[in-house]
Amino acid sequence: NAQTMACGGFVLYRHAPMSESVFKDKIAYFYNKDDCLGQIMFWLTNDWARNDIAFNGRIFASMNLMVKNRVKDLITLVGGIL
């Protein structure tokens, strides 16, 4: 999912607890098979909304999910332990 977001792709993901608090308007969610089918139909017919989600995901991924950012977080974490 991070790779898709980083490339500016749209992510439709099965809802997981607490995931919305992290990703908010950066990915779209479905809750079950029927909802997934409905979400697919919605997003396929709403280019503007789909592109908005994809854009938000790309910005989020470039600021938070890239390797260089994760390495900085890891160094900070390890530095705090040592």
mmCIF file of C-alpha atoms in Angstrom:
data_model
loop_
_atom_site.group_PDB
_atom_site.id
_atom_site.type_symbol
_atom_site.label_atom_id
_atom_site.label_comp_id
_atom_site.label_asym_id
_atom_site.label_seq_id
_atom_site.Cartn_x
_atom_site.Cartn_y
_atom_site.Cartn_z
ATOM 1 C CA ASN A 1 0.000 0.000 0.000
ATOM 2 C CA ALA A 2 2.808 2.416 0.797
ATOM 3 C CA GLN A 3 4.320 1.839 -2.636
ATOM 4 C CA THR A 4 0.981 2.467 -4.334
ATOM 5 C CA MET A 5 0.475 5.650 -2.338
ATOM 6 C CA ALA A 6 4.022 6.852 -3.049
ATOM 7 C CA CYS A 7 3.413 6.427 -6.783
ATOM 8 C CA GLY A 8 0.193 8.446 -6.618
ATOM 9 C CA GLY A 9 -2.083 5.433 -6.900
ATOM 10 C CA PHE A 10 -5.505 5.081 -5.323
ATOM 11 C CA VAL A 11 -5.753 2.603 -2.425
ATOM 12 C CA LEU A 12 -8.982 0.818 -1.488
ATOM 13 C CA TYR A 13 -8.234 -1.159 1.654
ATOM 14 C CA ARG A 14 -10.160 -3.451 3.979
ATOM 15 C CA HIS A 15 -10.956 -1.481 7.118
ATOM 16 C CA ALA A 16 -8.704 -2.263 10.065
ATOM 17 C CA PRO A 17 -9.124 -0.885 13.577
ATOM 18 C CA MET A 18 -7.264 2.394 14.075
ATOM 19 C CA SER A 19 -6.186 2.601 10.423
ATOM 20 C CA GLU A 20 -8.492 5.539 9.785
ATOM 21 C CA SER A 21 -6.811 7.503 12.565
ATOM 22 C CA VAL A 22 -3.507 7.167 10.685
ATOM 23 C CA PHE A 23 -4.572 7.425 7.046
ATOM 24 C CA LYS A 24 -7.807 9.469 7.302
ATOM 25 C CA ASP A 25 -8.453 10.890 3.816
ATOM 26 C CA LYS A 26 -5.434 9.240 2.210
ATOM 27 C CA ILE A 27 -6.974 5.869 1.390
ATOM 28 C CA ALA A 28 -10.513 4.550 0.983
ATOM 29 C CA TYR A 29 -11.945 1.709 3.030
ATOM 30 C CA PHE A 30 -14.410 -1.108 2.644
ATOM 31 C CA TYR A 31 -15.909 -3.237 5.416
ATOM 32 C CA ASN A 32 -17.110 -6.390 3.684
ATOM 33 C CA LYS A 33 -17.545 -7.920 0.222
ATOM 34 C CA ASP A 34 -20.759 -6.057 -0.591
ATOM 35 C CA ASP A 35 -19.328 -2.767 0.606
ATOM 36 C CA CYS A 36 -16.184 -3.407 -1.448
ATOM 37 C CA LEU A 37 -18.232 -3.821 -4.615
ATOM 38 C CA GLY A 38 -20.165 -0.653 -3.831
ATOM 39 C CA GLN A 39 -16.962 1.250 -3.119
ATOM 40 C CA ILE A 40 -15.448 0.076 -6.407
ATOM 41 C CA MET A 41 -18.473 1.333 -8.320
ATOM 42 C CA PHE A 42 -18.434 4.645 -6.449
ATOM 43 C CA TRP A 43 -14.742 5.336 -6.958
ATOM 44 C CA LEU A 44 -14.800 4.306 -10.613
ATOM 45 C CA THR A 45 -17.503 6.868 -11.320
ATOM 46 C CA ASN A 46 -16.028 9.699 -9.216
ATOM 47 C CA ASP A 47 -12.683 10.576 -10.742
ATOM 48 C CA TRP A 48 -12.315 13.852 -8.851
ATOM 49 C CA ALA A 49 -12.801 12.200 -5.451
ATOM 50 C CA ARG A 50 -10.575 9.237 -6.346
ATOM 51 C CA ASN A 51 -7.822 11.555 -7.575
ATOM 52 C CA ASP A 52 -8.098 13.648 -4.404
ATOM 53 C CA ILE A 53 -7.607 10.558 -2.218
ATOM 54 C CA ALA A 54 -4.668 9.416 -4.370
ATOM 55 C CA PHE A 55 -3.050 12.869 -4.201
ATOM 56 C CA ASN A 56 -3.432 13.028 -0.405
ATOM 57 C CA GLY A 57 -1.934 9.532 -0.151
ATOM 58 C CA ARG A 58 1.040 10.496 -2.310
ATOM 59 C CA ILE A 59 1.816 13.536 -0.166
ATOM 60 C CA PHE A 60 1.426 11.505 3.032
ATOM 61 C CA ALA A 61 3.664 8.706 1.734
ATOM 62 C CA SER A 62 6.382 11.093 0.587
ATOM 63 C CA MET A 63 6.418 12.802 3.982
ATOM 64 C CA ASN A 64 5.994 9.784 6.257
ATOM 65 C CA LEU A 65 6.532 6.420 4.609
ATOM 66 C CA MET A 66 9.687 6.777 2.556
ATOM 67 C CA VAL A 67 12.778 4.863 3.694
ATOM 68 C CA LYS A 68 14.752 7.999 4.567
ATOM 69 C CA ASN A 69 11.975 9.138 6.921
ATOM 70 C CA ARG A 70 11.650 5.731 8.520
ATOM 71 C CA VAL A 71 15.439 5.572 9.057
ATOM 72 C CA LYS A 72 15.342 8.949 10.817
ATOM 73 C CA ASP A 73 12.556 7.652 13.063
ATOM 74 C CA LEU A 74 14.550 4.501 13.829
ATOM 75 C CA ILE A 75 17.707 6.489 14.669
ATOM 76 C CA THR A 76 15.682 8.737 16.970
ATOM 77 C CA LEU A 77 14.123 5.714 18.659
ATOM 78 C CA VAL A 78 17.449 3.907 19.119
ATOM 79 C CA GLY A 79 19.109 7.111 20.321
ATOM 80 C CA GLY A 80 16.442 7.460 22.983
ATOM 81 C CA ILE A 81 17.085 3.923 24.212
ATOM 82 C CA LEU A 82 20.857 4.256 24.343
#
